[in-house]
Short mmCIF file of N, CA and C in Angstrom, two decimals:
data_model
loop_
_atom_site.label_atom_id
_atom_site.label_comp_id
_atom_site.label_asym_id
_atom_site.label_seq_id
_atom_site.Cartn_x
_atom_site.Cartn_y
_atom_site.Cartn_z
N UNK E 1 43.88 120.40 103.28
CA UNK E 1 44.41 119.73 102.09
C UNK E 1 45.83 120.21 101.85
N UNK E 2 46.68 119.30 101.44
CA UNK E 2 48.05 119.62 101.08
C UNK E 2 48.24 119.27 99.62
N UNK E 3 48.72 120.22 98.87
CA UNK E 3 48.96 120.01 97.45
C UNK E 3 50.46 120.13 97.21
N UNK E 4 51.11 119.03 96.95
CA UNK E 4 52.55 118.99 96.71
C UNK E 4 52.84 119.41 95.27
N UNK E 5 53.81 120.27 95.10
CA UNK E 5 54.16 120.75 93.75
C UNK E 5 54.51 119.60 92.82
N UNK E 6 55.17 118.60 93.30
CA UNK E 6 55.54 117.47 92.44
C UNK E 6 54.29 116.77 91.89
N UNK E 7 53.23 116.77 92.68
CA UNK E 7 51.98 116.13 92.24
C UNK E 7 51.19 117.02 91.29
N UNK E 8 51.43 118.32 91.34
CA UNK E 8 50.66 119.29 90.57
C UNK E 8 51.44 119.86 89.39
N UNK E 9 52.65 119.39 89.18
CA UNK E 9 53.53 119.96 88.16
C UNK E 9 52.90 119.97 86.77
N UNK E 10 52.30 118.86 86.38
CA UNK E 10 51.72 118.79 85.04
C UNK E 10 50.63 119.86 84.87
N UNK E 11 49.78 120.00 85.84
CA UNK E 11 48.72 121.01 85.77
C UNK E 11 49.31 122.41 85.64
N UNK E 12 50.38 122.68 86.37
CA UNK E 12 51.02 124.00 86.31
C UNK E 12 51.60 124.26 84.92
N UNK E 13 52.20 123.23 84.32
CA UNK E 13 52.75 123.39 82.98
C UNK E 13 51.63 123.64 81.97
N UNK E 14 50.55 122.90 82.06
CA UNK E 14 49.43 123.09 81.12
C UNK E 14 48.82 124.48 81.30
N UNK E 15 48.72 124.94 82.52
CA UNK E 15 48.20 126.29 82.77
C UNK E 15 49.11 127.34 82.12
N UNK E 16 50.41 127.18 82.27
CA UNK E 16 51.35 128.10 81.63
C UNK E 16 51.24 128.00 80.11
N UNK E 17 51.11 126.78 79.59
CA UNK E 17 50.98 126.60 78.14
C UNK E 17 49.73 127.28 77.61
N UNK E 18 48.65 127.23 78.37
CA UNK E 18 47.42 127.92 77.95
C UNK E 18 47.64 129.43 77.87
N UNK E 19 48.38 129.97 78.84
CA UNK E 19 48.69 131.40 78.79
C UNK E 19 49.60 131.71 77.59
N UNK E 20 50.47 130.76 77.26
CA UNK E 20 51.32 130.94 76.08
C UNK E 20 50.47 131.02 74.81
N UNK E 21 49.41 130.20 74.73
CA UNK E 21 48.51 130.26 73.57
C UNK E 21 47.87 131.64 73.45
N UNK E 22 47.50 132.22 74.57
CA UNK E 22 46.91 133.57 74.55
C UNK E 22 47.93 134.57 74.03
N UNK E 23 49.17 134.46 74.48
CA UNK E 23 50.22 135.37 74.01
C UNK E 23 50.45 135.21 72.51
N UNK E 24 50.36 133.99 72.03
CA UNK E 24 50.51 133.74 70.59
C UNK E 24 49.39 134.42 69.81
N UNK E 25 48.17 134.27 70.30
CA UNK E 25 47.02 134.85 69.61
C UNK E 25 47.09 136.37 69.59
N UNK E 26 47.56 136.98 70.67
CA UNK E 26 47.55 138.44 70.75
C UNK E 26 48.84 139.08 70.23
N UNK E 27 49.80 138.28 69.81
CA UNK E 27 51.05 138.83 69.27
C UNK E 27 50.77 139.63 67.99
N UNK E 28 51.53 140.69 67.75
CA UNK E 28 51.34 141.47 66.52
C UNK E 28 51.55 140.61 65.27
N UNK E 29 50.81 140.93 64.24
CA UNK E 29 50.88 140.19 62.99
C UNK E 29 50.92 141.15 61.81
N UNK E 30 51.64 140.78 60.76
CA UNK E 30 51.80 141.63 59.57
C UNK E 30 50.45 142.01 58.99
N UNK E 31 50.26 143.27 58.77
CA UNK E 31 49.03 143.81 58.19
C UNK E 31 47.79 143.43 58.98
N UNK E 32 47.97 142.98 60.23
CA UNK E 32 46.82 142.60 61.06
C UNK E 32 46.17 141.30 60.65
N UNK E 33 46.79 140.55 59.72
CA UNK E 33 46.23 139.29 59.24
C UNK E 33 46.60 138.17 60.21
N UNK E 34 45.61 137.58 60.85
CA UNK E 34 45.86 136.51 61.80
C UNK E 34 45.83 135.17 61.08
N UNK E 35 47.01 134.74 60.66
CA UNK E 35 47.16 133.46 59.97
C UNK E 35 47.77 132.40 60.88
N UNK E 36 47.98 132.76 62.13
CA UNK E 36 48.65 131.89 63.11
C UNK E 36 47.69 130.82 63.64
N UNK E 37 48.21 129.62 63.80
CA UNK E 37 47.50 128.53 64.47
C UNK E 37 48.39 128.07 65.62
N UNK E 38 47.79 127.65 66.71
CA UNK E 38 48.58 127.22 67.87
C UNK E 38 47.82 126.12 68.61
N UNK E 39 48.57 125.26 69.27
CA UNK E 39 47.97 124.15 70.02
C UNK E 39 48.95 123.65 71.07
N UNK E 40 48.42 122.96 72.05
CA UNK E 40 49.22 122.29 73.08
C UNK E 40 49.19 120.79 72.79
N UNK E 41 50.36 120.17 72.85
CA UNK E 41 50.49 118.72 72.67
C UNK E 41 50.94 118.14 74.00
N UNK E 42 50.22 117.14 74.50
CA UNK E 42 50.58 116.49 75.76
C UNK E 42 50.16 115.02 75.71
N UNK E 43 50.53 114.28 76.73
CA UNK E 43 50.09 112.89 76.88
C UNK E 43 50.45 111.99 75.72
N UNK E 44 49.49 111.20 75.27
CA UNK E 44 49.73 110.26 74.17
C UNK E 44 50.12 110.97 72.89
N UNK E 45 49.60 112.17 72.67
CA UNK E 45 49.95 112.92 71.46
C UNK E 45 51.40 113.37 71.51
N UNK E 46 51.93 113.62 72.69
CA UNK E 46 53.34 113.98 72.83
C UNK E 46 54.21 112.79 72.43
N UNK E 47 53.79 111.60 72.82
CA UNK E 47 54.52 110.39 72.41
C UNK E 47 54.44 110.19 70.89
N UNK E 48 53.27 110.46 70.33
CA UNK E 48 53.12 110.36 68.86
C UNK E 48 54.05 111.35 68.15
N UNK E 49 54.15 112.55 68.70
CA UNK E 49 55.05 113.56 68.12
C UNK E 49 56.50 113.08 68.19
N UNK E 50 56.88 112.52 69.32
CA UNK E 50 58.23 111.98 69.46
C UNK E 50 58.49 110.87 68.44
N UNK E 51 57.52 110.00 68.24
CA UNK E 51 57.67 108.92 67.25
C UNK E 51 57.80 109.47 65.84
N UNK E 52 57.06 110.52 65.52
CA UNK E 52 57.18 111.14 64.19
C UNK E 52 58.58 111.73 63.99
N UNK E 53 59.13 112.28 65.05
CA UNK E 53 60.49 112.82 64.98
C UNK E 53 61.51 111.71 64.77
N UNK E 54 61.28 110.56 65.40
CA UNK E 54 62.17 109.41 65.19
C UNK E 54 62.07 108.91 63.75
N UNK E 55 60.89 108.98 63.15
CA UNK E 55 60.75 108.62 61.73
C UNK E 55 61.57 109.58 60.87
N UNK E 56 61.53 110.87 61.21
CA UNK E 56 62.34 111.84 60.47
C UNK E 56 63.83 111.54 60.62
N UNK E 57 64.22 111.12 61.81
CA UNK E 57 65.62 110.73 62.02
C UNK E 57 65.97 109.53 61.13
N UNK E 58 65.10 108.54 61.10
CA UNK E 58 65.37 107.35 60.29
C UNK E 58 65.52 107.70 58.81
N UNK E 59 64.75 108.67 58.36
CA UNK E 59 64.80 109.06 56.94
C UNK E 59 65.98 109.96 56.62
N UNK E 60 66.34 110.84 57.53
CA UNK E 60 67.36 111.86 57.23
C UNK E 60 68.71 111.60 57.87
N UNK E 61 68.73 110.76 58.92
CA UNK E 61 69.93 110.52 59.72
C UNK E 61 70.45 111.79 60.39
N UNK E 62 69.59 112.78 60.55
CA UNK E 62 69.99 114.01 61.25
C UNK E 62 69.79 113.77 62.75
N UNK E 63 70.88 113.76 63.52
CA UNK E 63 70.81 113.44 64.96
C UNK E 63 69.89 114.36 65.76
N UNK E 64 69.65 115.57 65.29
CA UNK E 64 68.79 116.50 66.01
C UNK E 64 67.40 115.91 66.24
N UNK E 65 66.90 115.15 65.28
CA UNK E 65 65.56 114.56 65.43
C UNK E 65 65.54 113.51 66.54
N UNK E 66 66.57 112.68 66.59
CA UNK E 66 66.63 111.64 67.61
C UNK E 66 66.80 112.26 69.00
N UNK E 67 67.72 113.21 69.12
CA UNK E 67 67.96 113.85 70.41
C UNK E 67 66.71 114.56 70.91
N UNK E 68 66.07 115.35 70.04
CA UNK E 68 64.90 116.14 70.45
C UNK E 68 63.67 115.27 70.67
N UNK E 69 63.58 114.13 69.99
CA UNK E 69 62.46 113.20 70.20
C UNK E 69 62.47 112.68 71.63
N UNK E 70 63.65 112.37 72.14
CA UNK E 70 63.77 111.94 73.53
C UNK E 70 63.57 113.12 74.47
N UNK E 71 64.08 114.28 74.08
CA UNK E 71 64.05 115.46 74.94
C UNK E 71 62.64 115.95 75.22
N UNK E 72 61.74 115.93 74.24
CA UNK E 72 60.39 116.44 74.49
C UNK E 72 59.63 115.57 75.48
N UNK E 73 60.02 114.30 75.59
CA UNK E 73 59.35 113.40 76.54
C UNK E 73 59.80 113.66 77.98
N UNK E 74 60.84 114.46 78.15
CA UNK E 74 61.29 114.82 79.49
C UNK E 74 60.46 115.97 80.08
N UNK E 75 59.66 116.62 79.24
CA UNK E 75 58.80 117.69 79.70
C UNK E 75 57.36 117.23 79.75
N UNK E 76 56.47 118.18 80.00
CA UNK E 76 55.05 117.85 80.13
C UNK E 76 54.22 118.20 78.92
N UNK E 77 54.73 119.10 78.08
CA UNK E 77 53.92 119.55 76.94
C UNK E 77 54.81 120.20 75.90
N UNK E 78 54.24 120.34 74.72
CA UNK E 78 54.85 121.11 73.64
C UNK E 78 53.77 122.05 73.12
N UNK E 79 54.14 123.32 72.98
CA UNK E 79 53.24 124.29 72.37
C UNK E 79 53.66 124.45 70.91
N UNK E 80 52.71 124.30 70.01
CA UNK E 80 52.97 124.45 68.58
C UNK E 80 52.54 125.83 68.11
N UNK E 81 53.34 126.41 67.24
CA UNK E 81 53.02 127.70 66.62
C UNK E 81 53.25 127.54 65.13
N UNK E 82 52.20 127.72 64.34
CA UNK E 82 52.32 127.60 62.90
C UNK E 82 51.57 128.70 62.20
N UNK E 83 51.79 128.78 60.90
CA UNK E 83 51.12 129.81 60.11
C UNK E 83 50.68 129.24 58.78
N UNK E 84 49.50 129.67 58.39
CA UNK E 84 49.03 129.35 57.05
C UNK E 84 49.68 130.36 56.10
N UNK E 85 50.33 129.88 55.06
CA UNK E 85 51.07 130.76 54.15
C UNK E 85 50.13 131.66 53.37
N UNK E 86 50.49 132.92 53.37
CA UNK E 86 49.76 133.89 52.56
C UNK E 86 50.68 135.08 52.32
N UNK E 87 51.07 135.31 51.07
CA UNK E 87 51.89 136.49 50.80
C UNK E 87 51.14 137.76 51.22
N UNK E 88 51.89 138.70 51.75
CA UNK E 88 51.28 139.95 52.23
C UNK E 88 51.06 140.95 51.11
N UNK E 89 51.60 140.68 49.92
CA UNK E 89 51.38 141.58 48.78
C UNK E 89 52.12 142.90 48.90
N UNK E 90 53.20 142.91 49.63
CA UNK E 90 53.95 144.16 49.84
C UNK E 90 55.05 144.36 48.81
N UNK E 91 55.36 143.30 48.04
CA UNK E 91 56.43 143.38 47.04
C UNK E 91 57.71 143.95 47.63
N UNK E 92 58.03 143.52 48.84
CA UNK E 92 59.17 144.07 49.59
C UNK E 92 60.51 143.47 49.16
N UNK E 93 60.49 142.25 48.59
CA UNK E 93 61.72 141.58 48.20
C UNK E 93 62.43 140.89 49.36
N UNK E 94 61.87 140.95 50.54
CA UNK E 94 62.52 140.37 51.71
C UNK E 94 62.66 138.86 51.61
N UNK E 95 61.83 138.21 50.83
CA UNK E 95 61.89 136.75 50.65
C UNK E 95 62.97 136.35 49.65
N UNK E 96 63.57 137.34 49.00
CA UNK E 96 64.60 137.04 48.01
C UNK E 96 64.12 137.19 46.58
N UNK E 97 62.86 137.50 46.38
CA UNK E 97 62.30 137.70 45.04
C UNK E 97 61.80 139.14 44.95
N UNK E 98 61.90 139.75 43.77
CA UNK E 98 61.56 141.17 43.66
C UNK E 98 60.10 141.51 43.98
N UNK E 99 59.19 140.59 43.65
CA UNK E 99 57.77 140.85 43.93
C UNK E 99 57.13 139.56 44.45
N UNK E 100 55.98 139.73 45.05
CA UNK E 100 55.24 138.55 45.54
C UNK E 100 54.88 137.62 44.38
N UNK E 101 54.62 138.18 43.23
CA UNK E 101 54.28 137.38 42.06
C UNK E 101 55.45 136.57 41.54
N UNK E 102 56.68 137.02 41.79
CA UNK E 102 57.87 136.30 41.35
C UNK E 102 58.23 135.14 42.28
N UNK E 103 57.74 135.18 43.50
CA UNK E 103 58.08 134.18 44.51
C UNK E 103 57.38 132.86 44.18
N UNK E 104 58.12 131.75 44.14
CA UNK E 104 57.47 130.45 43.94
C UNK E 104 56.44 130.17 45.03
N UNK E 105 55.36 129.53 44.67
CA UNK E 105 54.24 129.30 45.60
C UNK E 105 54.68 128.54 46.85
N UNK E 106 55.67 127.67 46.75
CA UNK E 106 56.11 126.89 47.90
C UNK E 106 56.97 127.65 48.89
N UNK E 107 57.49 128.79 48.47
CA UNK E 107 58.34 129.58 49.37
C UNK E 107 57.48 130.46 50.27
N UNK E 108 57.79 130.48 51.57
CA UNK E 108 56.98 131.29 52.47
C UNK E 108 57.26 132.78 52.29
N UNK E 109 56.24 133.57 52.53
CA UNK E 109 56.40 135.01 52.61
C UNK E 109 57.26 135.30 53.84
N UNK E 110 58.22 136.20 53.71
CA UNK E 110 59.09 136.52 54.84
C UNK E 110 58.27 137.00 56.03
N UNK E 111 57.19 137.72 55.79
CA UNK E 111 56.38 138.22 56.88
C UNK E 111 55.65 137.09 57.62
N UNK E 112 55.34 136.00 56.91
CA UNK E 112 54.75 134.84 57.58
C UNK E 112 55.75 134.27 58.59
N UNK E 113 57.01 134.15 58.17
CA UNK E 113 58.04 133.63 59.06
C UNK E 113 58.28 134.59 60.23
N UNK E 114 58.27 135.87 59.96
CA UNK E 114 58.46 136.87 61.02
C UNK E 114 57.32 136.77 62.02
N UNK E 115 56.09 136.61 61.55
CA UNK E 115 54.93 136.50 62.45
C UNK E 115 55.08 135.30 63.39
N UNK E 116 55.58 134.17 62.87
CA UNK E 116 55.79 133.00 63.73
C UNK E 116 56.86 133.32 64.78
N UNK E 117 57.91 133.99 64.37
CA UNK E 117 58.97 134.35 65.30
C UNK E 117 58.47 135.27 66.41
N UNK E 118 57.67 136.25 66.06
CA UNK E 118 57.12 137.16 67.06
C UNK E 118 56.21 136.40 68.02
N UNK E 119 55.38 135.49 67.48
CA UNK E 119 54.49 134.70 68.31
C UNK E 119 55.27 133.81 69.27
N UNK E 120 56.35 133.19 68.79
CA UNK E 120 57.19 132.35 69.64
C UNK E 120 57.81 133.20 70.75
N UNK E 121 58.30 134.38 70.39
CA UNK E 121 58.88 135.26 71.40
C UNK E 121 57.87 135.66 72.47
N UNK E 122 56.65 135.97 72.05
CA UNK E 122 55.60 136.33 73.00
C UNK E 122 55.29 135.16 73.92
N UNK E 123 55.20 133.96 73.35
CA UNK E 123 54.89 132.77 74.15
C UNK E 123 56.00 132.47 75.15
N UNK E 124 57.25 132.58 74.71
CA UNK E 124 58.37 132.29 75.60
C UNK E 124 58.48 133.34 76.70
N UNK E 125 58.06 134.57 76.41
CA UNK E 125 58.04 135.62 77.43
C UNK E 125 57.05 135.26 78.54
N UNK E 126 55.88 134.79 78.15
CA UNK E 126 54.88 134.36 79.13
C UNK E 126 55.39 133.15 79.92
N UNK E 127 56.05 132.24 79.24
CA UNK E 127 56.60 131.07 79.92
C UNK E 127 57.63 131.50 80.97
N UNK E 128 58.48 132.45 80.61
CA UNK E 128 59.48 132.96 81.56
C UNK E 128 58.79 133.60 82.76
N UNK E 129 57.74 134.37 82.50
CA UNK E 129 56.98 134.99 83.60
C UNK E 129 56.34 133.94 84.50
N UNK E 130 56.02 132.77 83.92
CA UNK E 130 55.41 131.68 84.69
C UNK E 130 56.46 130.78 85.34
N UNK E 131 57.72 131.05 85.06
CA UNK E 131 58.86 130.30 85.60
C UNK E 131 58.84 128.83 85.20
N UNK E 132 58.42 128.58 83.95
CA UNK E 132 58.56 127.24 83.39
C UNK E 132 59.70 127.29 82.38
N UNK E 133 60.33 126.16 82.17
CA UNK E 133 61.44 126.06 81.22
C UNK E 133 60.93 125.76 79.83
N UNK E 134 61.58 126.36 78.84
CA UNK E 134 61.19 126.13 77.46
C UNK E 134 62.42 125.98 76.57
N UNK E 135 62.17 125.41 75.42
CA UNK E 135 63.17 125.39 74.34
C UNK E 135 62.39 125.35 73.04
N UNK E 136 62.74 126.25 72.13
CA UNK E 136 62.10 126.28 70.81
C UNK E 136 62.81 125.28 69.91
N UNK E 137 62.03 124.42 69.25
CA UNK E 137 62.57 123.32 68.45
C UNK E 137 61.96 123.31 67.05
N UNK E 138 62.81 123.45 66.04
CA UNK E 138 62.32 123.29 64.68
C UNK E 138 61.99 121.82 64.43
N UNK E 139 62.76 120.92 65.06
CA UNK E 139 62.60 119.48 64.82
C UNK E 139 61.22 118.99 65.23
N UNK E 140 60.73 119.44 66.37
CA UNK E 140 59.38 119.05 66.80
C UNK E 140 58.34 119.71 65.92
N UNK E 141 58.65 120.89 65.40
CA UNK E 141 57.75 121.53 64.43
C UNK E 141 57.63 120.70 63.16
N UNK E 142 58.75 120.15 62.72
CA UNK E 142 58.72 119.27 61.54
C UNK E 142 57.91 118.01 61.82
N UNK E 143 58.06 117.46 63.01
CA UNK E 143 57.27 116.29 63.40
C UNK E 143 55.78 116.63 63.44
N UNK E 144 55.45 117.81 63.94
CA UNK E 144 54.05 118.25 63.99
C UNK E 144 53.47 118.40 62.59
N UNK E 145 54.28 118.90 61.66
CA UNK E 145 53.79 119.02 60.27
C UNK E 145 53.57 117.64 59.67
N UNK E 146 54.45 116.70 59.98
CA UNK E 146 54.29 115.33 59.49
C UNK E 146 52.97 114.74 59.96
N UNK E 147 52.59 115.03 61.20
CA UNK E 147 51.34 114.52 61.77
C UNK E 147 50.14 115.40 61.44
N UNK E 148 50.38 116.51 60.77
CA UNK E 148 49.34 117.47 60.41
C UNK E 148 48.57 117.96 61.65
N UNK E 149 49.33 118.25 62.71
CA UNK E 149 48.71 118.70 63.95
C UNK E 149 48.15 120.11 63.84
N UNK E 150 48.70 120.91 62.95
CA UNK E 150 48.15 122.24 62.65
C UNK E 150 47.82 122.25 61.15
N UNK E 151 46.63 121.78 60.79
CA UNK E 151 46.28 121.65 59.37
C UNK E 151 46.49 122.95 58.60
N UNK E 152 46.99 122.82 57.38
CA UNK E 152 47.23 123.92 56.46
C UNK E 152 48.44 124.78 56.83
N UNK E 153 49.17 124.43 57.88
CA UNK E 153 50.36 125.20 58.25
C UNK E 153 51.59 124.52 57.67
N UNK E 154 52.39 125.28 56.95
CA UNK E 154 53.60 124.73 56.35
C UNK E 154 54.86 125.31 56.99
N UNK E 155 54.70 126.08 58.02
CA UNK E 155 55.83 126.59 58.80
C UNK E 155 55.40 126.47 60.26
N UNK E 156 56.00 125.52 60.98
CA UNK E 156 55.62 125.25 62.37
C UNK E 156 56.88 125.17 63.22
N UNK E 157 56.85 125.86 64.35
CA UNK E 157 57.87 125.73 65.37
C UNK E 157 57.20 125.17 66.62
N UNK E 158 57.99 124.53 67.46
CA UNK E 158 57.47 123.93 68.68
C UNK E 158 58.24 124.49 69.87
N UNK E 159 57.53 124.65 70.97
CA UNK E 159 58.15 125.10 72.21
C UNK E 159 57.92 124.02 73.25
N UNK E 160 58.98 123.32 73.63
CA UNK E 160 58.89 122.30 74.67
C UNK E 160 58.78 123.02 76.01
N UNK E 161 57.92 122.50 76.90
CA UNK E 161 57.65 123.16 78.19
C UNK E 161 57.81 122.16 79.33
N UNK E 162 58.50 122.59 80.38
CA UNK E 162 58.77 121.72 81.53
C UNK E 162 58.81 122.55 82.81
N UNK E 163 58.59 121.89 83.94
CA UNK E 163 58.75 122.52 85.25
C UNK E 163 59.41 121.51 86.19
N UNK E 164 60.71 121.35 86.03
CA UNK E 164 61.47 120.42 86.85
C UNK E 164 62.59 121.20 87.55
N UNK E 165 63.30 120.55 88.43
CA UNK E 165 64.37 121.21 89.18
C UNK E 165 65.46 121.73 88.27
N UNK E 166 65.70 121.04 87.19
CA UNK E 166 66.72 121.43 86.21
C UNK E 166 66.11 121.30 84.83
N UNK E 167 66.27 122.33 84.03
CA UNK E 167 65.70 122.30 82.68
C UNK E 167 66.27 121.12 81.89
N UNK E 168 65.41 120.28 81.33
CA UNK E 168 65.90 119.17 80.52
C UNK E 168 66.34 119.62 79.12
N UNK E 169 66.11 120.88 78.79
CA UNK E 169 66.33 121.34 77.41
C UNK E 169 67.70 121.97 77.19
N UNK E 170 68.49 122.09 78.24
CA UNK E 170 69.82 122.65 78.09
C UNK E 170 70.82 121.68 78.71
N UNK E 171 72.08 121.87 78.41
CA UNK E 171 73.12 120.92 78.84
C UNK E 171 72.79 119.52 78.35
N UNK E 172 72.29 119.45 77.11
CA UNK E 172 71.93 118.16 76.53
C UNK E 172 73.15 117.52 75.91
N UNK E 173 73.07 116.21 75.72
CA UNK E 173 74.19 115.49 75.08
C UNK E 173 74.19 115.77 73.60
#
């Protein structure tokens, strides 16, 4: 049997994305509270995510949504990383308010945002070890929130994943 890489590329990307999910789950979290949610988006759902981003472009006229909506379709998958908001009760002031009680309910706890960042870093490290190309996109995260792909998460980032001869995520127009 001969297995050509071009024919197996999608499977390789999904395998790497699955390892990225493991890295997200095992990444350190503030006070050991695992509030992180993660998922892989591919196929028809990837097209739905792109369409949601185009809706955001139509509403906001921010070109980043239009550019990234086309860009995610050049890869094979998007890994989503989100967090359910929960103040850590540390009264650290890092969010800009003196205590957790002073912080408006809609504002995220700084540690929630830090946890997402650490999880994204862990996932991208695994992707690099797997030699797949990635780009972290807030725009696709916003599209994922619009579609409620990670229920109860109000802070979502997306990592586009590809395995092509040239990364589609850099040197973009």
